[in-house]
XYZ file of C-alpha atoms in Angstrom:
757
model
C 7.422 -76.726 -31.220
C 8.726 -74.149 -29.614
C 5.717 -73.036 -27.050
C 4.397 -74.566 -23.780
C 0.890 -75.306 -24.827
C -1.981 -75.912 -22.137
C -4.553 -78.594 -23.265
C -7.754 -78.432 -21.599
C -9.460 -82.009 -21.208
C -6.206 -83.959 -22.612
C -8.337 -87.528 -22.355
C -10.506 -86.044 -25.026
C -9.911 -86.920 -28.727
C -8.701 -84.038 -29.809
C -6.547 -83.810 -26.721
C -5.681 -87.529 -27.173
C -4.486 -86.580 -30.954
C -2.995 -83.395 -29.186
C -1.297 -85.514 -26.884
C 0.443 -87.763 -29.838
C 1.449 -84.873 -31.765
C 2.968 -83.324 -28.971
C 5.582 -86.508 -27.427
C 6.734 -87.241 -31.081
C 9.587 -84.064 -29.815
C 12.117 -85.829 -27.850
C 11.949 -83.682 -24.418
C 14.230 -84.388 -21.279
C 11.513 -82.620 -18.968
C 7.989 -82.125 -19.733
C 6.506 -78.468 -20.567
C 3.472 -78.871 -21.051
C 0.031 -78.746 -18.789
C -3.376 -80.488 -18.800
C -6.566 -81.047 -17.166
C -8.689 -84.563 -17.565
C -12.066 -83.981 -17.622
C -12.312 -85.555 -14.362
C -10.238 -84.658 -11.664
C -8.138 -87.605 -10.495
C -5.342 -86.629 -7.750
C -3.395 -90.222 -8.010
C -2.921 -89.809 -12.116
C 0.472 -88.883 -12.706
C 1.026 -86.364 -15.840
C 1.851 -88.209 -19.117
C 5.212 -88.071 -21.092
C 5.877 -84.615 -21.992
C 3.625 -82.860 -19.583
C 4.763 -80.857 -16.509
C 1.363 -80.803 -14.602
C -1.554 -81.906 -14.508
C -3.661 -79.063 -12.941
C -7.083 -79.576 -11.204
C -9.973 -77.690 -11.102
C -10.859 -77.669 -7.539
C -7.576 -75.574 -7.174
C -8.610 -72.422 -9.345
C -5.501 -70.342 -7.373
C -3.043 -72.717 -8.215
C -3.991 -73.446 -11.754
C -4.486 -69.636 -12.566
C -0.838 -68.754 -11.781
C 0.865 -71.914 -13.064
C -1.139 -71.480 -16.361
C -0.079 -67.998 -16.429
C 3.379 -68.278 -15.261
C 4.400 -71.527 -17.631
C 2.031 -72.022 -20.433
C 2.104 -69.707 -23.681
C -0.592 -71.069 -25.656
C -3.850 -72.449 -24.116
C -5.987 -74.452 -26.303
C -9.818 -74.898 -25.199
C -12.301 -77.420 -27.403
C -15.800 -76.426 -27.350
C -16.872 -80.326 -27.998
C -15.837 -81.022 -24.646
C -15.302 -77.841 -22.613
C -18.031 -76.860 -19.981
C -19.321 -72.963 -19.025
C -17.153 -73.309 -16.363
C -14.119 -74.369 -18.101
C -14.348 -71.158 -20.475
C -15.519 -68.803 -17.534
C -12.204 -69.279 -15.547
C -9.778 -69.314 -18.583
C -11.899 -65.620 -19.747
C -11.528 -64.111 -15.901
C -7.915 -64.917 -15.695
C -7.736 -62.357 -18.894
C -9.767 -59.978 -17.748
C -8.839 -59.315 -14.188
C -7.344 -56.253 -14.197
C -4.224 -57.907 -12.136
C -3.267 -59.918 -14.945
C -0.146 -58.534 -16.493
C 1.468 -60.243 -19.775
C 4.810 -59.541 -20.104
C 5.148 -62.197 -23.146
C 3.115 -63.089 -25.827
C -0.079 -65.530 -25.147
C -1.903 -67.184 -27.517
C -5.484 -68.354 -26.566
C -7.141 -70.849 -29.162
C -11.151 -71.429 -28.826
C -11.822 -74.718 -31.360
C -15.147 -74.256 -32.506
C -16.999 -75.941 -35.114
C -18.951 -75.084 -38.550
C -22.100 -75.724 -36.363
C -22.372 -72.218 -35.385
C -22.912 -71.654 -39.206
C -25.942 -73.952 -39.154
C -28.368 -70.934 -39.886
C -26.417 -69.504 -43.030
C -28.011 -69.411 -46.556
C -25.619 -69.289 -49.487
C -23.362 -66.777 -50.456
C -24.271 -64.603 -53.182
C -21.772 -63.064 -55.416
C -21.941 -59.081 -55.760
C -23.197 -57.418 -58.148
C -20.751 -56.242 -60.846
C -21.697 -52.446 -61.682
C -23.427 -52.453 -65.612
C -23.420 -49.560 -67.981
C -25.886 -47.625 -68.708
C -29.069 -48.702 -70.728
C -28.263 -45.542 -73.531
C -24.627 -46.851 -73.897
C -25.810 -50.720 -74.289
C -28.235 -49.219 -77.140
C -25.327 -47.536 -78.760
C -23.262 -50.786 -78.966
C -26.217 -52.801 -80.571
C -26.953 -50.376 -83.138
C -23.653 -50.406 -83.877
C -23.325 -54.500 -84.112
C -26.707 -54.419 -86.142
C -25.304 -51.518 -88.723
C -21.715 -53.768 -88.829
C -23.987 -56.843 -89.834
C -25.836 -55.039 -92.635
C -22.236 -54.111 -94.251
C -21.452 -57.819 -94.237
C -24.630 -58.630 -95.971
C -24.526 -55.957 -98.706
C -20.617 -57.399 -99.138
C -21.858 -60.608 -99.489
C -24.522 -59.698 -101.863
C -22.392 -57.601 -104.400
C -20.299 -61.157 -104.987
C -23.003 -62.415 -105.994
C -25.250 -62.193 -108.407
C -27.776 -59.357 -108.406
C -31.196 -60.389 -106.688
C -34.266 -59.764 -107.781
C -36.147 -56.485 -106.467
C -38.480 -58.278 -104.906
C -36.356 -59.915 -102.568
C -34.405 -56.607 -101.720
C -37.620 -55.755 -100.377
C -38.353 -58.584 -98.223
C -35.078 -58.253 -96.947
C -35.505 -54.691 -95.957
C -39.211 -55.369 -94.606
C -37.326 -58.400 -92.549
C -34.737 -55.885 -91.195
C -37.136 -52.720 -90.057
C -39.278 -55.620 -87.878
C -36.097 -56.819 -86.431
C -34.773 -53.190 -85.612
C -38.466 -52.546 -84.420
C -38.883 -55.204 -82.020
C -38.097 -54.737 -78.454
C -34.616 -55.848 -77.455
C -35.402 -58.746 -74.428
C -33.276 -58.486 -71.349
C -31.250 -61.247 -70.129
C -32.476 -62.119 -66.641
C -30.237 -61.934 -64.150
C -28.096 -65.250 -63.225
C -27.573 -65.429 -59.570
C -23.637 -66.984 -58.421
C -23.283 -68.366 -55.534
C -19.558 -68.147 -53.725
C -18.085 -69.890 -50.697
C -18.416 -67.848 -47.440
C -14.508 -66.947 -46.016
C -13.663 -66.183 -43.087
C -13.707 -62.668 -42.601
C -17.376 -62.720 -43.033
C -17.537 -63.975 -39.266
C -19.153 -61.239 -38.156
C -22.113 -62.450 -40.294
C -22.455 -65.839 -39.092
C -25.402 -67.286 -37.834
C -26.338 -70.133 -35.777
C -29.592 -72.546 -35.258
C -31.616 -72.121 -32.025
C -29.695 -75.594 -30.317
C -26.438 -74.404 -31.526
C -26.652 -70.715 -30.347
C -24.564 -71.298 -27.315
C -21.737 -72.801 -29.711
C -21.538 -69.020 -31.035
C -22.136 -67.684 -27.756
C -18.977 -69.235 -26.494
C -17.056 -67.738 -29.864
C -18.347 -64.186 -29.045
C -17.356 -64.214 -25.414
C -13.593 -65.715 -26.460
C -13.263 -63.189 -29.389
C -14.714 -60.337 -26.812
C -11.517 -60.547 -24.658
C -8.786 -57.455 -25.571
C -5.529 -57.325 -23.265
C -2.090 -56.190 -24.320
C 0.138 -59.484 -25.228
C -2.747 -61.605 -26.063
C -4.043 -63.175 -28.877
C -7.413 -64.923 -29.430
C -7.820 -67.007 -31.573
C -11.226 -68.927 -32.814
C -10.575 -72.081 -35.043
C -13.664 -73.052 -36.724
C -13.194 -76.475 -37.484
C -15.216 -78.469 -40.394
C -16.785 -82.286 -39.023
C -13.991 -83.833 -37.828
C -13.260 -87.384 -38.921
C -9.990 -89.971 -38.569
C -8.218 -91.711 -36.146
C -11.141 -94.181 -35.424
C -13.921 -91.989 -36.396
C -15.898 -89.643 -34.352
C -19.220 -88.622 -36.247
C -18.353 -90.871 -39.264
C -17.607 -94.241 -37.030
C -21.304 -95.394 -37.873
C -20.871 -95.162 -41.859
C -17.609 -97.140 -41.481
C -18.721 -99.274 -39.178
C -21.759 -99.881 -41.451
C -19.477 -99.954 -44.534
C -16.725 -102.360 -43.261
C -19.549 -104.916 -41.991
C -21.742 -103.978 -45.020
C -24.898 -104.222 -43.300
C -26.237 -103.199 -45.399
C -24.897 -103.572 -48.294
C -25.656 -99.904 -49.413
C -24.951 -96.896 -47.838
C -27.388 -93.731 -47.333
C -27.011 -90.197 -47.602
C -29.599 -87.195 -46.312
C -32.114 -86.308 -47.912
C -30.813 -85.183 -51.540
C -27.149 -85.365 -50.868
C -26.686 -81.980 -52.350
C -25.665 -80.375 -49.210
C -22.411 -79.120 -48.897
C -20.388 -80.444 -45.372
C -17.017 -78.982 -44.924
C -14.662 -81.483 -43.299
C -11.238 -81.600 -41.675
C -9.135 -84.744 -40.503
C -8.163 -84.739 -36.819
C -4.794 -84.504 -37.471
C -4.633 -81.636 -39.717
C -7.223 -80.058 -37.129
C -4.052 -80.497 -34.993
C -1.523 -79.051 -37.017
C -3.501 -76.672 -38.205
C -3.989 -75.458 -34.223
C -0.004 -75.444 -34.020
C 0.452 -73.815 -36.980
C -1.425 -70.806 -36.274
C -0.359 -70.495 -32.580
C 3.677 -70.914 -33.689
C 2.977 -68.472 -36.797
C 0.481 -66.067 -35.552
C -1.647 -64.467 -38.078
C -3.850 -61.118 -38.450
C -6.925 -62.716 -38.148
C -9.136 -63.853 -35.394
C -11.395 -66.285 -36.838
C -9.572 -69.544 -39.121
C -11.492 -71.857 -41.216
C -9.991 -75.408 -40.098
C -10.975 -77.584 -42.929
C -9.967 -79.894 -45.773
C -9.602 -78.228 -49.301
C -11.923 -81.295 -51.040
C -13.186 -80.408 -54.056
C -16.248 -82.136 -53.944
C -18.094 -81.530 -50.823
C -21.235 -82.868 -51.171
C -22.741 -85.153 -48.649
C -23.444 -87.557 -51.891
C -19.677 -87.653 -52.552
C -18.423 -88.122 -49.298
C -20.560 -91.135 -48.575
C -19.818 -92.432 -52.334
C -16.248 -92.340 -51.228
C -16.938 -93.990 -48.155
C -18.919 -96.890 -49.911
C -16.357 -96.802 -52.893
C -12.911 -97.238 -50.383
C -14.289 -99.642 -47.415
C -18.139 -100.479 -48.356
C -19.582 -102.917 -51.229
C -19.521 -99.010 -53.867
C -23.205 -98.774 -53.675
C -25.227 -95.763 -52.201
C -28.914 -95.042 -51.966
C -31.211 -92.837 -50.174
C -33.101 -94.584 -47.570
C -34.821 -93.215 -44.315
C -33.954 -96.333 -42.324
C -30.573 -96.570 -42.802
C -30.529 -93.637 -39.472
C -32.567 -95.095 -37.583
C -29.321 -95.486 -35.167
C -28.291 -92.141 -35.540
C -28.518 -89.472 -32.736
C -30.534 -86.053 -33.638
C -26.874 -83.976 -33.364
C -25.623 -86.473 -35.889
C -28.428 -86.494 -38.221
C -27.663 -82.527 -37.934
C -24.121 -82.215 -38.561
C -24.786 -83.989 -42.330
C -28.037 -82.004 -43.275
C -25.437 -78.933 -42.731
C -25.097 -77.379 -45.556
C -22.112 -74.469 -45.579
C -20.204 -73.861 -48.807
C -16.693 -72.508 -47.058
C -13.389 -71.556 -48.483
C -10.017 -73.130 -46.640
C -7.941 -70.375 -44.975
C -4.997 -68.893 -47.115
C -2.552 -70.050 -44.469
C -3.244 -73.658 -45.052
C -3.344 -74.045 -48.851
C -1.582 -70.478 -49.966
C -2.120 -68.892 -53.253
C 0.389 -68.542 -56.294
C 2.081 -65.665 -55.132
C 2.824 -67.198 -51.405
C 2.431 -70.895 -51.298
C 1.922 -72.445 -48.053
C 4.281 -74.452 -46.623
C 1.843 -76.495 -44.238
C 2.472 -80.497 -44.289
C -1.420 -81.728 -44.988
C -2.411 -85.734 -43.864
C -5.504 -85.704 -46.047
C -5.923 -82.635 -47.522
C -8.264 -83.785 -50.248
C -10.615 -85.052 -47.565
C -12.725 -88.453 -47.390
C -13.681 -89.312 -50.660
C -9.601 -89.358 -52.076
C -8.240 -90.741 -48.758
C -10.224 -93.093 -47.796
C -8.167 -96.109 -47.401
C -5.665 -94.278 -45.467
C -8.848 -93.361 -42.814
C -9.884 -97.088 -42.936
C -6.427 -98.264 -42.212
C -6.106 -95.666 -39.484
C -10.103 -97.031 -38.433
C -8.826 -100.515 -38.377
C -5.804 -100.176 -36.337
C -7.265 -98.038 -33.475
C -10.254 -100.663 -33.411
C -8.207 -104.181 -33.769
C -10.253 -104.731 -36.937
C -8.426 -107.803 -39.023
C -9.385 -110.278 -41.631
C -9.805 -113.891 -41.168
C -8.944 -115.852 -44.007
C -9.477 -119.067 -44.172
C -9.216 -122.462 -47.042
C -11.423 -125.169 -45.925
C -11.180 -128.246 -47.491
C -14.076 -131.506 -47.179
C -13.829 -134.298 -49.698
C -17.279 -135.306 -48.160
C -19.964 -132.824 -49.173
C -22.751 -133.020 -46.661
C -24.853 -131.325 -45.065
C -23.407 -131.093 -41.024
C -19.971 -129.891 -43.277
C -21.980 -127.159 -44.739
C -23.547 -126.326 -41.088
C -19.607 -125.980 -39.861
C -19.055 -123.506 -42.650
C -21.805 -121.402 -42.131
C -21.127 -121.404 -38.159
C -18.046 -119.849 -38.795
C -18.890 -117.715 -41.474
C -21.733 -116.137 -39.398
C -19.400 -115.758 -36.006
C -16.761 -114.161 -38.225
C -18.991 -112.555 -40.556
C -16.875 -113.338 -43.762
C -18.475 -114.625 -47.423
C -17.755 -118.062 -47.960
C -16.495 -118.422 -51.379
C -16.258 -120.728 -54.235
C -15.369 -120.591 -57.806
C -18.835 -121.860 -59.090
C -20.174 -118.721 -56.793
C -17.678 -116.668 -58.800
C -17.956 -117.758 -62.017
C -21.693 -117.441 -61.793
C -21.443 -113.675 -60.339
C -18.860 -113.291 -63.610
C -21.789 -114.522 -66.053
C -24.216 -111.920 -64.291
C -24.753 -108.448 -66.576
C -25.914 -106.331 -63.194
C -22.318 -107.328 -61.504
C -19.854 -104.722 -61.023
C -17.027 -105.979 -62.818
C -13.894 -104.774 -64.367
C -14.162 -104.135 -68.181
C -10.905 -104.905 -68.990
C -11.443 -108.700 -68.000
C -14.871 -108.611 -68.998
C -14.529 -109.011 -72.163
C -11.484 -111.542 -72.273
C -13.870 -113.872 -69.753
C -16.863 -114.422 -72.093
C -14.081 -114.858 -74.744
C -12.781 -117.902 -72.946
C -15.528 -118.971 -70.892
C -16.205 -121.969 -72.305
C -12.702 -122.728 -72.327
C -12.630 -121.985 -68.738
C -15.567 -124.180 -67.726
C -13.735 -127.091 -69.548
C -11.016 -127.158 -66.968
C -13.370 -126.358 -64.208
C -15.335 -129.563 -65.178
C -11.825 -131.718 -66.014
C -10.884 -131.645 -62.380
C -7.476 -131.605 -63.343
C -4.170 -129.755 -63.355
C -3.332 -127.894 -66.641
C -0.219 -125.888 -68.041
C -0.663 -122.274 -67.959
C -2.583 -120.720 -71.196
C -4.108 -117.494 -71.949
C -7.381 -119.234 -70.866
C -6.170 -119.821 -67.160
C -4.812 -116.571 -66.858
C -8.349 -115.199 -67.077
C -9.099 -117.531 -64.697
C -6.649 -117.129 -62.424
C -7.288 -113.193 -62.823
C -11.080 -113.315 -62.140
C -10.498 -115.310 -58.610
C -7.931 -112.285 -57.615
C -9.871 -109.784 -58.322
C -12.637 -111.381 -56.616
C -10.315 -111.870 -53.487
C -9.313 -108.277 -53.560
C -12.914 -106.442 -53.177
C -13.385 -105.141 -50.458
C -15.329 -107.256 -48.146
C -12.463 -109.982 -48.971
C -9.678 -107.208 -47.926
C -11.406 -105.842 -44.704
C -13.005 -109.289 -43.042
C -11.892 -111.759 -44.726
C -13.246 -114.838 -46.569
C -13.440 -118.574 -46.758
C -12.252 -120.557 -49.837
C -14.427 -123.751 -49.636
C -12.696 -126.743 -51.211
C -10.577 -124.350 -53.347
C -7.375 -123.815 -54.439
C -7.381 -128.104 -55.617
C -3.918 -127.977 -57.164
C -0.560 -126.201 -55.881
C -0.353 -124.456 -58.948
C -3.787 -122.946 -58.592
C -2.479 -121.718 -55.280
C 1.080 -120.367 -56.516
C -0.876 -118.663 -59.119
C -3.239 -117.335 -57.162
C -1.605 -116.249 -53.774
C 1.330 -115.193 -55.324
C 2.063 -112.155 -57.603
C 3.011 -113.467 -61.017
C 2.541 -110.559 -62.738
C 4.752 -111.539 -65.430
C 3.605 -114.886 -65.779
C -0.235 -113.710 -66.079
C 0.252 -111.001 -68.401
C -1.846 -111.396 -71.236
C -0.399 -111.243 -74.933
C -1.722 -108.592 -77.398
C -4.128 -110.212 -80.049
C -2.206 -109.361 -83.199
C -4.269 -107.560 -85.663
C -5.398 -109.498 -89.255
C -2.757 -108.179 -92.164
C -4.520 -106.631 -94.924
C -4.636 -108.158 -98.368
C -2.011 -107.061 -100.372
C -3.442 -105.411 -103.769
C -1.472 -104.414 -106.721
C -1.887 -101.029 -106.135
C 0.233 -101.362 -102.247
C 3.338 -103.409 -103.745
C 4.225 -100.283 -105.902
C 7.678 -99.171 -104.790
C 6.926 -96.062 -102.054
C 6.822 -93.136 -103.221
C 8.221 -89.671 -102.477
C 6.972 -88.033 -98.809
C 4.048 -85.801 -99.937
C 5.092 -81.848 -99.571
C 2.239 -79.108 -99.001
C 2.255 -75.524 -100.669
C 5.026 -74.203 -98.183
C 7.471 -76.814 -98.627
C 7.057 -78.989 -95.270
C 6.595 -82.446 -95.464
C 2.974 -84.035 -94.766
C 2.656 -86.846 -91.581
C 1.027 -90.119 -93.040
C 0.130 -92.981 -91.331
C 2.241 -95.735 -91.273
C 1.710 -98.948 -91.949
C 0.393 -101.676 -89.889
C 3.167 -103.824 -89.772
C 5.227 -101.444 -88.929
C 2.857 -100.424 -85.982
C 3.137 -104.012 -84.670
C 6.973 -103.818 -84.599
C 6.934 -100.782 -82.970
C 4.070 -102.359 -80.406
C 6.381 -105.172 -80.201
C 9.622 -103.277 -79.473
C 7.399 -101.287 -76.031
C 6.211 -105.104 -74.923
C 9.959 -105.643 -74.905
C 10.784 -102.358 -72.817
C 7.735 -102.876 -70.435
C 8.775 -106.736 -70.082
C 13.157 -105.763 -68.725
C 12.026 -103.804 -66.055
C 9.543 -106.251 -64.463
C 12.603 -109.050 -65.219
C 14.869 -106.748 -63.021
C 11.930 -106.358 -59.995
C 11.316 -110.399 -60.089
C 15.788 -110.432 -59.964
C 15.682 -108.384 -56.960
C 12.938 -110.760 -55.379
C 14.592 -113.437 -56.045
C 17.592 -112.000 -54.103
C 15.322 -110.784 -51.277
C 14.616 -114.499 -50.828
C 11.825 -114.845 -52.842
C 8.396 -112.819 -54.010
C 6.145 -111.647 -51.233
C 2.464 -113.290 -51.137
C -0.319 -111.443 -51.931
C -2.256 -109.204 -48.869
C -5.332 -112.021 -49.351
C -3.120 -115.313 -48.408
C -4.570 -117.705 -46.219
C -3.919 -117.406 -42.011
C -5.594 -120.870 -41.859
C -5.930 -124.307 -43.370
C -8.573 -126.305 -41.914
C -8.791 -129.961 -43.566
C -12.282 -131.614 -42.546
C -12.062 -135.486 -42.309
C -14.771 -137.235 -44.371
C -17.720 -138.446 -42.088
C -17.528 -141.898 -43.242
C -16.756 -145.172 -40.711
C -13.669 -145.212 -42.382
C -10.372 -143.744 -41.872
C -8.542 -143.832 -44.618
C -8.729 -140.987 -47.398
C -6.870 -139.410 -49.689
C -5.373 -136.030 -48.642
C -4.206 -133.703 -51.070
C -0.544 -134.068 -49.985
C 0.500 -131.657 -52.685
C -1.191 -128.903 -51.691
C -0.040 -129.484 -48.144
C 3.110 -129.096 -48.472
C 2.909 -125.751 -51.094
C 1.148 -124.627 -47.566
C 3.492 -125.959 -45.260
C 6.735 -125.195 -46.776
C 5.065 -121.132 -46.385
C 4.652 -121.855 -42.719
C 0.832 -122.512 -42.752
C 0.227 -126.096 -41.542
C -2.958 -127.646 -42.308
C -5.007 -128.520 -39.030
C -6.917 -131.756 -39.249
C -9.906 -132.408 -37.332
C -12.245 -135.480 -37.045
C -15.931 -134.465 -35.929
C -17.712 -137.509 -35.974
C -16.894 -138.034 -32.325
C -18.045 -134.272 -31.156
C -21.213 -132.206 -32.178
C -21.405 -129.156 -34.440
C -20.657 -126.940 -31.178
C -17.594 -128.997 -30.559
C -16.194 -128.925 -33.591
C -16.796 -125.079 -34.182
C -14.974 -124.084 -30.468
C -11.891 -126.349 -31.997
C -11.956 -124.436 -34.840
C -12.085 -121.292 -33.306
C -9.605 -121.440 -31.085
C -7.020 -122.563 -33.987
C -7.952 -119.784 -35.999
C -7.697 -117.235 -33.359
C -4.294 -118.876 -32.355
C -2.352 -115.620 -33.224
C -4.881 -113.497 -31.265
C -8.211 -112.690 -31.246
C -9.727 -110.020 -33.330
C -12.277 -107.329 -32.529
C -13.993 -107.057 -35.950
C -17.390 -106.258 -33.984
C -17.366 -110.104 -32.474
C -19.079 -111.303 -29.587
C -16.895 -110.824 -26.547
C -15.476 -114.160 -24.901
C -17.458 -113.567 -21.886
C -20.705 -113.550 -24.040
C -18.746 -116.937 -25.569
C -18.504 -118.682 -22.460
C -21.928 -117.699 -21.421
C -23.436 -119.247 -24.771
C -20.943 -122.351 -24.169
C -22.348 -123.187 -20.349
C -26.008 -122.572 -21.996
C -25.362 -125.013 -24.327
C -24.065 -127.934 -21.412
C -26.818 -126.902 -19.733
C -29.203 -127.760 -22.231
C -27.261 -130.823 -22.883
C -27.262 -131.924 -19.208
C -30.835 -131.346 -19.378
C -31.380 -133.304 -22.387
C -29.694 -136.022 -21.020
C -31.312 -135.886 -17.704
C -35.077 -135.107 -19.283
C -33.697 -137.875 -22.043
C -33.412 -140.780 -19.242
C -36.109 -139.582 -17.304
C -38.144 -140.368 -20.178
C -36.462 -143.506 -21.355
C -37.094 -144.694 -17.431
C -40.848 -144.019 -17.771
C -41.388 -145.718 -21.034
C -39.456 -148.823 -19.916
C -42.043 -148.644 -17.279
C -45.014 -148.154 -19.520
C -43.751 -151.477 -21.346
C -42.962 -153.634 -18.335
C -46.625 -153.027 -16.808
C -47.890 -153.830 -20.323
C -45.794 -156.994 -20.054
C -46.489 -157.724 -16.574
C -50.481 -157.006 -17.518
C -50.177 -159.705 -19.836
C -48.345 -162.459 -17.762
C -51.315 -161.700 -15.237
C -54.030 -162.284 -17.755
C -52.136 -165.311 -19.108
C -51.683 -167.072 -15.598
C -55.696 -165.854 -14.989
C -56.908 -167.862 -17.825
C -54.591 -171.113 -16.680
C -55.910 -170.999 -13.048
C -59.367 -170.886 -14.298
C -58.657 -173.636 -16.608
C -56.713 -175.682 -13.883
C -59.712 -174.823 -11.713
C -62.320 -176.216 -13.939
C -60.074 -179.086 -14.837
C -60.255 -179.866 -11.083
C -64.247 -179.038 -10.106
C -64.362 -181.775 -12.653
C -62.045 -184.363 -11.506
C -64.355 -183.892 -8.059
C -67.139 -184.424 -9.711
C -65.834 -188.148 -10.873
C -64.564 -188.672 -7.936
C -67.892 -188.419 -6.143
C -69.255 -191.314 -8.432
C -69.190 -194.908 -6.996
C -66.414 -197.482 -9.374
C -68.505 -199.943 -9.573
C -71.540 -197.754 -11.414
C -68.573 -195.262 -13.303
C -67.460 -199.041 -14.885
C -71.380 -199.782 -15.717
C -71.983 -196.646 -17.123
C -68.817 -195.770 -19.199
C -66.703 -198.613 -19.691
C -68.910 -201.629 -19.544
C -70.768 -200.509 -22.719
C -68.010 -199.712 -24.452
C -66.005 -203.002 -23.588
C -68.916 -205.051 -24.886
C -69.250 -203.160 -28.481
C -65.554 -203.806 -28.760
C -65.897 -207.848 -28.282
C -68.583 -207.865 -30.687
C -66.540 -206.035 -33.190
C -63.522 -208.388 -32.288
C -66.483 -211.443 -33.217
C -67.922 -210.159 -36.215
C -64.254 -208.841 -37.758
C -61.784 -211.792 -36.132
C -58.495 -209.641 -36.454
C -54.740 -212.057 -36.195
C -54.618 -210.546 -32.677
C -57.927 -209.421 -31.026
C -56.328 -207.491 -27.878
C -54.549 -204.901 -30.116
C -57.598 -204.002 -32.396
C -59.342 -204.126 -29.032
C -56.774 -201.704 -27.348
C -56.820 -199.630 -30.531
C -60.849 -199.394 -30.667
C -61.041 -198.542 -26.973
C -58.887 -196.021 -27.366
C -60.461 -194.202 -30.416
C -63.839 -194.324 -28.558
C -62.429 -192.270 -25.446
C -62.566 -188.667 -27.224
C -66.342 -189.389 -27.699
C -66.724 -189.966 -24.153
C -67.165 -186.710 -23.163
C -69.703 -186.011 -26.393
C -71.634 -189.026 -25.328
């Protein structure tokens, strides 16, 4: 860049991109100047810039701008009325003389054309009506002569038929000639039509700023208005919400407004800066330049479809709820309809081709992947690719899996779900794989159910291709994935995570040989010749076609073998983009510590610098297990990925700990209260028992006191002597061998009935 630039508001998006373009040149000293949106006296000028001018020093700024700058760039998106008045006053001042060529560039927007209808193609002068009638009569006479000549060659028709034909021709001649309705053709607006432009009320100020700058007329001053399309790229400005929703696939389908057929001019911010530099270095004759990309289909629907295909799910629809978080200014941009033609300076023509180096010439639809790479780089987005393995399928493993999936917004993929989707007729699946998959699905299902490794076959080639296709989709490539209990064997991991193009190449199905008849067994005849003596091309036999196809296959395999040899010399084949970065093994939740590891698979990843991470969740809560896994997954740095920031995670962790402590405290209080209630019940039961025994003892004591009150002689006479006499009488009657023993037993038995008697 041979010019010295002044950039108004270097900290704006356009200013930052301008700075990135200017610093590419290696300069010993700064030569450019700029201002910031907010003046900061302590801020030093960046690399390549000589001085940062201050708005509160207008005289010094005026002097520096005139003496030490050649090109002045102002952007209406970040400039104010004061900024434009300041630069216009500098060049309007009669005392200001410009000894060298100066260029003032105002970067405007296509919104200044927001009220313009479609441009109608000018009408071409037509011939008079008389000439048209004469031409039609001549055509009719020529047609009549042709009809008469054909009639002479055939048999002579009957007189009645001739009369009928003459009557029909007379009727045709007498019919009035219907005028063909005029077809209105529309053509793109050109930059030379800028004096006809019209803006809607909310963007009328932008048009006034353009007119104010274009009105400047001074010797050695060139004023150029660069009318930029809707800007995209480098992290996105206007289309950021579209790219964010497509990257997250929330919602699954993108939406357009209202029917999507309006034409929206766009331009990449890098191309816009290059265009500004182009017009400042080689000054054009025109004062108004259209800075838009050379997109073939500018419709809003095509742009949104390009974003959905290159970044999101590939589906679009018309849904008003999609635009709830869009501002009115953003809605106006997407509703804009302007069909304009890019400037010839940037696209050229057949006679004078342009040397302009485009970054995204064909727009968003064609360059969606390139724009996505810029978007992910600036916003620090990267995929989180995980393999999670657990021998025990239980609810807790599923809960941990769901927590990681929800936190990182990545899909959980297992082979059952992949093949279930592949069988769904509504699922978008490559047609070249679908046919082979439908044919080999029973055999693939047998392999899955067998739970044992198998040698590579045509069926397994389809199996691996289907899985590789799923892992290469936008959601897995952008955000990542969790492979649940898959792959099962190191052979599967090798075929899935490494190219293996030569091994996975499908063999072409041989065509069935036709039955050879006796006529076909005859010796070949001489080649047929036409009237001029030239040989007639004949179809080759099928056997010969098969031989040619085999030769072509061999020729195709040779460069692939050379590629494999080169890879081996470079240190082995490189893994696929979806090679995992985390391998997690969750131990079973049983009581035993002994379980069988998949050591072959662990060694496979270990040899490729991916060591397995073993975790035992038995003595941990789900949240503690999740935190351990999160720290392991983010061991190489935490991606942005629109996740919760670490401060929110810390607050969430402390809240959970507080809830846990309160729960323990509440549980302890509750257990104490329950223990008190149980103790009280036991105490009450014991007290009741004590009361009962006390009452019984008191009754016994009362009876004893009553007995003690009787005289002993009276007691014997009333209770003992009568019973003793009866016993002696019984002894006299029975005459037992041991009278004393018999009497004692008799008195003992009668003692139980004393109370009743």
